[in-house]
Amino acid sequence: MVPSSPPSERHLVLVGMMGSGKTSVGRLVARRLGRAFLDSDEQVEARTGRTVREIFEVDGEATFRALEADVLADALARPEPAVIAAAGGVVLDADNRRRLRDQATVVWLHAEPEVLAARVRSGDHRPLLTHDPLAVLERMETARAPLYREVADHVVDTGGAPVDELVESVLEVAR
Ligand code: S3P
């Protein structure tokens, strides 16, 4: 059996749907823990010099998913434990799920689609939410909830709570 490192020495990864607060919460959690903060979408954009929307529109979703998997693998390979906001779709890929289970402490920021739809903005990194975001988020919740559950060591039900409360909840469960 491969010995697993204590939670404090592992990467802390936030997963969950678009609008669940992974980036804003993750950034503050990283600051509190004195760790580097990495955001999957920002890394894809920095690496390619293109927006997520451009990649979806020009090259298609499969190309984006491959880039998403690469940046996740690279983030998890960093020796210093970091806080990572993983893009909402990383759990769709079985290798990504295995990496998350093996290499990180994973917190699922869970919120109902209605809460997410009220909060989320489409923007340049969310081409999938351009039309009828609530319907899209409802379909995603059905398809992805079991996958988030599969990788999560902890679940934080956000219920639309303010960011600073969520930061405390994440620090509490991931201690
Ligand atoms: C996606 C989530 C987005 C971004 C892309 C696709 C998804 O990231 O990667 O638009 O499939 O859930 P965030 O979860 O950071 O918004």
Coordinates of N, CA and C and ligand atoms in Angstrom, one line a residue:
M1 N 0.8 -1.2 0.0 CA 0.0 0.0 0.0 C 0.9 1.3 0.0
V2 N 0.5 2.2 -0.8 CA 1.3 3.5 -0.8 C 0.8 4.3 0.4
P3 N 1.8 4.7 1.3 CA 1.4 5.5 2.4 C 0.9 6.9 2.0
S4 N -0.2 7.3 2.6 CA -0.7 8.6 2.1 C -0.2 9.7 3.1
S5 N 0.1 10.9 2.6 CA 0.6 11.9 3.5 C -0.6 12.5 4.3
P6 N -0.2 13.1 5.5 CA -1.3 13.7 6.3 C -1.9 14.9 5.5
P7 N -3.2 15.2 5.8 CA -3.9 16.2 5.1 C -3.1 17.5 4.9
S8 N -2.4 18.0 6.0 CA -1.7 19.3 5.9 C -0.6 19.3 4.9
E9 N -0.1 18.1 4.5 CA 1.0 18.1 3.6 C 0.5 17.8 2.1
R10 N -0.8 17.7 2.0 CA -1.3 17.4 0.6 C -1.8 18.6 0.0
H11 N -1.9 18.6 -1.3 CA -2.6 19.7 -2.0 C -4.1 19.7 -1.5
L12 N -4.6 20.9 -1.4 CA -6.0 21.1 -1.1 C -6.7 21.5 -2.3
V13 N -7.7 20.7 -2.8 CA -8.3 21.0 -4.1 C -9.8 21.3 -3.8
L14 N -10.3 22.4 -4.4 CA -11.7 22.7 -4.3 C -12.4 22.3 -5.6
V15 N -13.4 21.5 -5.5 CA -14.2 21.1 -6.7 C -15.6 21.5 -6.6
G16 N -16.3 21.6 -7.7 CA -17.7 22.0 -7.6 C -18.1 22.7 -8.9
M17 N -19.4 22.9 -9.0 CA -19.9 23.5 -10.3 C -19.5 25.0 -10.4
M18 N -19.7 25.5 -11.6 CA -19.4 26.9 -11.9 C -20.3 27.7 -11.0
G19 N -19.7 28.7 -10.4 CA -20.4 29.6 -9.5 C -20.5 29.2 -8.0
S20 N -19.8 28.0 -7.7 CA -19.9 27.5 -6.3 C -18.9 28.3 -5.4
G21 N -18.0 29.1 -6.0 CA -17.1 29.9 -5.2 C -15.7 29.4 -5.1
K22 N -15.3 28.4 -5.9 CA -14.0 27.8 -5.8 C -12.9 28.8 -5.9
T23 N -13.0 29.7 -6.8 CA -11.9 30.7 -7.0 C -11.8 31.7 -5.9
S24 N -12.9 32.3 -5.5 CA -12.8 33.3 -4.5 C -12.5 32.7 -3.1
V25 N -13.1 31.5 -2.8 CA -12.8 30.9 -1.6 C -11.4 30.4 -1.6
G26 N -11.0 29.7 -2.6 CA -9.7 29.1 -2.7 C -8.6 30.2 -2.5
R27 N -8.7 31.3 -3.2 CA -7.7 32.3 -3.0 C -7.5 32.8 -1.6
L28 N -8.6 32.9 -0.9 CA -8.5 33.3 0.5 C -8.0 32.2 1.5
V29 N -8.4 31.0 1.1 CA -8.0 29.8 1.9 C -6.4 29.7 1.8
A30 N -6.0 29.9 0.5 CA -4.5 29.8 0.3 C -3.8 30.9 1.1
R31 N -4.3 32.1 1.1 CA -3.7 33.2 1.9 C -3.6 32.8 3.3
R32 N -4.7 32.3 3.9 CA -4.7 31.9 5.3 C -3.7 30.8 5.6
L33 N -3.5 29.9 4.7 CA -2.6 28.7 4.9 C -1.2 29.1 4.5
G34 N -1.0 30.2 3.9 CA 0.3 30.6 3.4 C 0.8 29.7 2.3
R35 N -0.2 29.3 1.4 CA 0.2 28.5 0.3 C 0.0 29.2 -1.0
A36 N 0.6 28.7 -2.1 CA 0.3 29.2 -3.4 C -1.1 28.8 -3.8
F37 N -1.7 29.7 -4.6 CA -3.1 29.4 -5.1 C -3.0 29.2 -6.6
L38 N -3.6 28.2 -7.1 CA -3.7 27.9 -8.6 C -5.1 27.7 -9.0
D39 N -5.5 28.3 -10.1 CA -6.8 28.2 -10.6 C -6.7 27.6 -12.0
S40 N -7.4 26.5 -12.2 CA -7.3 25.7 -13.5 C -7.5 26.6 -14.7
D41 N -8.6 27.3 -14.7 CA -9.0 28.1 -15.9 C -7.9 29.2 -16.2
E42 N -7.4 29.8 -15.1 CA -6.4 30.8 -15.3 C -5.1 30.2 -15.9
Q43 N -4.8 29.0 -15.4 CA -3.6 28.3 -15.9 C -3.8 27.9 -17.4
V44 N -4.9 27.5 -17.8 CA -5.2 27.1 -19.2 C -5.0 28.4 -20.0
E45 N -5.6 29.5 -19.5 CA -5.5 30.7 -20.3 C -4.1 31.2 -20.4
A46 N -3.3 31.1 -19.3 CA -1.9 31.6 -19.3 C -1.1 30.8 -20.2
R47 N -1.4 29.5 -20.2 CA -0.5 28.5 -21.0 C -0.8 28.7 -22.5
T48 N -2.0 29.0 -22.9 CA -2.4 29.0 -24.3 C -2.4 30.4 -24.8
G49 N -2.5 31.4 -23.9 CA -2.7 32.8 -24.4 C -4.1 33.0 -25.0
R50 N -5.0 32.2 -24.7 CA -6.4 32.3 -25.2 C -7.4 32.2 -24.1
T51 N -8.6 32.7 -24.3 CA -9.6 32.5 -23.3 C -10.2 31.1 -23.4
V52 N -10.8 30.7 -22.3 CA -11.5 29.4 -22.4 C -12.6 29.4 -23.5
R53 N -13.3 30.5 -23.6 CA -14.4 30.6 -24.6 C -13.8 30.4 -26.0
E54 N -12.7 31.0 -26.3 CA -12.0 30.9 -27.6 C -11.7 29.4 -27.9
I55 N -11.1 28.8 -26.9 CA -10.7 27.4 -27.1 C -11.9 26.5 -27.4
F56 N -13.0 26.7 -26.6 CA -14.2 25.9 -26.8 C -14.7 26.2 -28.3
E57 N -14.8 27.5 -28.6 CA -15.4 27.9 -29.9 C -14.6 27.5 -31.1
V58 N -13.3 27.6 -31.0 CA -12.4 27.3 -32.1 C -12.0 25.8 -32.2
D59 N -11.6 25.3 -31.1 CA -11.0 23.9 -31.1 C -12.0 22.9 -30.6
G60 N -13.0 23.3 -29.9 CA -14.0 22.4 -29.3 C -13.7 22.0 -27.9
E61 N -14.7 21.4 -27.3 CA -14.6 21.0 -25.9 C -13.5 20.0 -25.6
A62 N -13.3 19.0 -26.5 CA -12.4 17.9 -26.2 C -11.0 18.5 -26.0
T63 N -10.6 19.5 -26.8 CA -9.3 20.2 -26.7 C -9.2 20.9 -25.3
F64 N -10.3 21.6 -25.0 CA -10.2 22.2 -23.7 C -10.1 21.2 -22.5
R65 N -10.8 20.1 -22.6 CA -10.7 19.0 -21.6 C -9.3 18.5 -21.4
A66 N -8.6 18.3 -22.6 CA -7.3 17.8 -22.5 C -6.3 18.8 -21.8
L67 N -6.5 20.1 -22.1 CA -5.7 21.1 -21.5 C -6.0 21.2 -20.0
E68 N -7.3 21.0 -19.7 CA -7.7 21.1 -18.3 C -7.0 19.9 -17.5
A69 N -7.0 18.7 -18.1 CA -6.3 17.6 -17.5 C -4.8 17.8 -17.3
D70 N -4.2 18.4 -18.3 CA -2.7 18.7 -18.2 C -2.5 19.7 -17.1
V71 N -3.2 20.8 -17.0 CA -2.9 21.7 -15.9 C -3.2 21.1 -14.5
L72 N -4.2 20.3 -14.4 CA -4.5 19.6 -13.1 C -3.3 18.7 -12.7
A73 N -2.8 17.9 -13.7 CA -1.7 17.0 -13.4 C -0.5 17.8 -13.0
D74 N -0.2 18.9 -13.7 CA 1.0 19.7 -13.4 C 0.8 20.4 -12.0
A75 N -0.4 20.8 -11.7 CA -0.6 21.5 -10.4 C -0.3 20.4 -9.3
L76 N -0.9 19.2 -9.5 CA -0.8 18.2 -8.5 C 0.7 17.7 -8.3
A77 N 1.5 17.9 -9.4 CA 2.9 17.4 -9.4 C 3.8 18.4 -8.6
R78 N 3.3 19.6 -8.3 CA 4.1 20.5 -7.6 C 4.5 20.0 -6.2
P79 N 5.8 20.1 -5.8 CA 6.1 19.5 -4.5 C 5.6 20.2 -3.3
E80 N 5.4 21.5 -3.4 CA 4.9 22.3 -2.2 C 3.4 22.2 -2.2
P81 N 2.7 21.8 -1.1 CA 1.3 21.8 -1.1 C 0.7 23.1 -1.4
A82 N -0.2 23.1 -2.3 CA -0.9 24.4 -2.8 C -2.4 24.2 -2.5
V83 N -3.1 25.3 -2.8 CA -4.6 25.3 -2.8 C -4.9 25.4 -4.3
I84 N -5.8 24.5 -4.8 CA -6.1 24.5 -6.2 C -7.6 24.6 -6.4
A85 N -8.0 25.6 -7.2 CA -9.4 25.7 -7.6 C -9.5 24.9 -9.0
A86 N -10.1 23.7 -8.9 CA -10.2 22.9 -10.2 C -11.4 23.3 -11.0
A87 N -11.2 23.4 -12.3 CA -12.4 23.8 -13.1 C -13.5 22.8 -12.9
G88 N -14.7 23.3 -13.1 CA -15.9 22.5 -12.7 C -16.0 21.1 -13.4
G89 N -15.4 21.0 -14.6 CA -15.5 19.8 -15.4 C -14.5 18.7 -15.2
V90 N -13.5 19.0 -14.3 CA -12.4 18.0 -14.1 C -12.8 16.6 -13.8
V91 N -13.9 16.6 -13.0 CA -14.4 15.2 -12.5 C -14.9 14.4 -13.6
L92 N -15.1 14.9 -14.8 CA -15.7 14.1 -15.9 C -14.7 13.0 -16.4
D93 N -13.5 13.2 -16.1 CA -12.4 12.3 -16.6 C -12.0 11.4 -15.5
A94 N -11.9 10.1 -15.8 CA -11.6 9.1 -14.8 C -10.2 9.2 -14.3
D95 N -9.2 9.6 -15.2 CA -7.8 9.8 -14.7 C -7.7 11.0 -13.8
N96 N -8.4 12.1 -14.1 CA -8.4 13.2 -13.2 C -9.0 12.8 -11.8
R97 N -10.1 12.0 -11.8 CA -10.7 11.6 -10.6 C -9.7 10.8 -9.7
R98 N -9.0 9.9 -10.4 CA -8.0 9.0 -9.7 C -6.9 9.9 -9.1
R99 N -6.4 10.8 -9.9 CA -5.3 11.7 -9.4 C -5.8 12.5 -8.2
L100 N -7.0 13.0 -8.3 CA -7.6 13.8 -7.1 C -7.6 12.9 -5.9
R101 N -8.1 11.7 -6.1 CA -8.3 10.8 -4.9 C -6.9 10.5 -4.3
D102 N -5.9 10.2 -5.2 CA -4.6 9.8 -4.7 C -3.7 10.9 -4.2
Q103 N -3.9 12.1 -4.8 CA -2.9 13.1 -4.5 C -3.3 14.4 -3.8
A104 N -4.6 14.4 -3.3 CA -5.1 15.7 -2.7 C -6.1 15.4 -1.7
T105 N -6.3 16.4 -0.8 CA -7.5 16.5 0.0 C -8.5 17.3 -0.8
V106 N -9.6 16.8 -1.0 CA -10.6 17.4 -1.9 C -11.8 17.8 -1.2
V107 N -12.2 19.1 -1.4 CA -13.4 19.6 -0.7 C -14.4 20.0 -1.9
W108 N -15.6 19.4 -1.8 CA -16.6 19.8 -2.8 C -17.5 20.9 -2.2
L109 N -17.4 22.0 -2.9 CA -18.3 23.2 -2.6 C -19.6 22.9 -3.3
H110 N -20.6 22.5 -2.6 CA -21.9 22.1 -3.2 C -22.9 23.2 -3.0
A111 N -23.6 23.5 -4.1 CA -24.8 24.4 -4.1 C -25.8 24.0 -5.1
E112 N -27.0 24.2 -4.7 CA -28.1 23.8 -5.6 C -28.1 24.7 -6.9
P113 N -28.5 24.2 -8.0 CA -28.5 24.9 -9.3 C -29.2 26.3 -9.2
E114 N -30.2 26.4 -8.5 CA -30.9 27.7 -8.4 C -30.0 28.7 -7.7
V115 N -29.3 28.3 -6.7 CA -28.3 29.2 -6.0 C -27.2 29.6 -7.0
L116 N -26.7 28.6 -7.7 CA -25.6 28.9 -8.7 C -26.1 29.8 -9.8
A117 N -27.3 29.5 -10.3 CA -27.8 30.3 -11.4 C -28.0 31.8 -11.0
A118 N -28.3 32.0 -9.8 CA -28.6 33.4 -9.3 C -27.2 34.1 -9.2
R119 N -26.1 33.4 -9.0 CA -24.9 34.0 -8.7 C -23.9 34.1 -9.9
V120 N -24.0 33.0 -10.7 CA -22.9 32.8 -11.7 C -23.0 33.8 -12.9
R121 N -21.9 34.2 -13.4 CA -21.8 35.0 -14.6 C -21.2 34.2 -15.7
S122 N -21.7 34.4 -16.9 CA -21.2 33.6 -18.0 C -19.8 33.9 -18.3
G123 N -19.5 35.0 -18.9 CA -18.1 35.5 -19.0 C -17.3 34.7 -20.0
D124 N -16.0 35.1 -20.1 CA -15.1 34.5 -21.1 C -14.6 33.1 -20.8
H125 N -14.8 32.7 -19.5 CA -14.3 31.4 -19.2 C -15.5 30.4 -19.0
R126 N -16.7 30.9 -19.3 CA -17.9 30.0 -19.1 C -18.8 29.9 -20.3
P127 N -18.3 29.5 -21.5 CA -19.1 29.4 -22.7 C -20.3 28.5 -22.5
L128 N -20.3 27.6 -21.6 CA -21.4 26.6 -21.5 C -22.6 27.3 -20.9
L129 N -22.5 28.5 -20.3 CA -23.6 29.1 -19.6 C -24.2 30.2 -20.4
T130 N -23.9 30.3 -21.7 CA -24.4 31.4 -22.5 C -25.9 31.4 -22.6
H131 N -26.5 30.2 -22.8 CA -27.9 30.1 -23.0 C -28.6 29.3 -21.9
D132 N -29.6 29.8 -21.3 CA -30.4 29.1 -20.2 C -29.5 28.5 -19.1
P133 N -28.8 29.3 -18.4 CA -27.9 28.8 -17.4 C -28.5 27.8 -16.4
L134 N -29.7 28.1 -15.9 CA -30.4 27.3 -14.9 C -30.5 25.9 -15.5
A135 N -31.1 25.7 -16.7 CA -31.3 24.4 -17.3 C -29.9 23.7 -17.4
V136 N -28.9 24.4 -17.8 CA -27.6 23.7 -18.0 C -27.1 23.3 -16.6
L137 N -27.2 24.1 -15.6 CA -26.7 23.8 -14.3 C -27.5 22.6 -13.7
E138 N -28.8 22.5 -14.0 CA -29.6 21.4 -13.5 C -29.1 20.1 -14.1
R139 N -28.9 20.1 -15.4 CA -28.4 18.9 -16.1 C -27.0 18.5 -15.6
M140 N -26.2 19.5 -15.4 CA -24.8 19.2 -14.9 C -24.9 18.6 -13.5
E141 N -25.7 19.2 -12.6 CA -25.8 18.7 -11.2 C -26.2 17.2 -11.2
T142 N -27.1 16.8 -12.1 CA -27.6 15.4 -12.1 C -26.4 14.6 -12.6
A143 N -25.7 15.0 -13.6 CA -24.6 14.2 -14.2 C -23.4 14.1 -13.3
R144 N -23.1 15.3 -12.6 CA -21.8 15.4 -12.0 C -21.8 15.1 -10.5
A145 N -23.0 15.2 -9.8 CA -23.0 15.1 -8.4 C -22.3 13.8 -7.9
P146 N -22.6 12.6 -8.6 CA -22.0 11.4 -8.1 C -20.4 11.4 -8.3
L147 N -20.0 12.2 -9.3 CA -18.5 12.3 -9.6 C -17.8 13.1 -8.6
Y148 N -18.5 14.3 -8.2 CA -17.9 15.1 -7.2 C -17.8 14.3 -5.8
R149 N -19.0 13.6 -5.6 CA -19.0 12.8 -4.3 C -17.9 11.7 -4.3
E150 N -17.6 11.2 -5.5 CA -16.6 10.1 -5.6 C -15.2 10.6 -5.2
V151 N -14.9 11.9 -5.5 CA -13.5 12.4 -5.2 C -13.4 13.1 -3.9
A152 N -14.6 13.5 -3.3 CA -14.5 14.5 -2.2 C -14.2 13.8 -0.9
D153 N -13.2 14.3 -0.2 CA -13.0 13.9 1.2 C -14.0 14.6 2.1
H154 N -14.4 15.8 1.7 CA -15.4 16.6 2.5 C -16.3 17.4 1.6
V155 N -17.5 17.6 2.1 CA -18.5 18.4 1.4 C -18.9 19.6 2.2
V156 N -18.8 20.8 1.6 CA -19.3 22.0 2.3 C -20.5 22.4 1.5
D157 N -21.7 22.4 2.2 CA -22.9 22.9 1.5 C -22.9 24.4 1.6
T158 N -22.8 25.1 0.5 CA -22.6 26.5 0.5 C -23.9 27.2 0.8
G159 N -25.0 26.7 0.3 CA -26.3 27.4 0.6 C -26.3 28.9 0.3
G160 N -25.4 29.3 -0.5 CA -25.3 30.7 -0.8 C -24.7 31.6 0.3
A161 N -24.0 30.9 1.2 CA -23.3 31.6 2.3 C -22.2 32.6 1.8
P162 N -21.9 33.6 2.6 CA -20.9 34.6 2.1 C -19.5 33.9 2.1
V163 N -18.7 34.5 1.3 CA -17.3 33.9 1.0 C -16.5 33.7 2.3
D164 N -16.6 34.7 3.2 CA -15.7 34.5 4.4 C -16.2 33.4 5.3
E165 N -17.5 33.1 5.3 CA -18.0 31.9 6.1 C -17.5 30.6 5.4
L166 N -17.6 30.6 4.1 CA -17.1 29.4 3.4 C -15.6 29.1 3.6
V167 N -14.9 30.2 3.7 CA -13.4 30.1 3.9 C -13.2 29.3 5.3
E168 N -14.0 29.8 6.3 CA -13.9 29.2 7.6 C -14.3 27.7 7.5
S169 N -15.4 27.4 6.8 CA -15.8 26.0 6.7 C -14.8 25.1 6.0
V170 N -14.2 25.6 5.0 CA -13.2 24.8 4.3 C -12.0 24.6 5.2
L171 N -11.5 25.6 5.9 CA -10.4 25.5 6.8 C -10.7 24.5 7.9
E172 N -11.9 24.5 8.3 CA -12.3 23.6 9.4 C -12.3 22.1 9.0
V173 N -12.9 21.8 7.8 CA -13.0 20.4 7.4 C -11.6 19.9 6.9
A174 N -10.8 20.8 6.3 CA -9.6 20.3 5.7 C -8.4 20.4 6.7
R175 N -8.6 20.7 7.9 CA -7.6 20.8 8.9 C -6.7 19.6 9.0
Ligands
S3P1 C1 -16.7 24.4 -16.9 C2 -16.3 25.2 -15.8 C3 -15.5 26.4 -16.0 C4 -14.6 26.3 -17.2 C5 -15.4 25.9 -18.4 C6 -16.2 24.6 -18.3 C7 -17.5 23.2 -16.6 O1 -14.7 26.6 -14.8 O2 -13.6 25.4 -17.0 O3 -16.3 27.0 -18.7 O4 -17.6 22.3 -17.5 O5 -18.1 23.1 -15.5 P1 -15.2 27.1 -13.4 O6 -15.8 25.9 -12.7 O7 -14.0 27.6 -12.7 O8 -16.2 28.2 -13.6

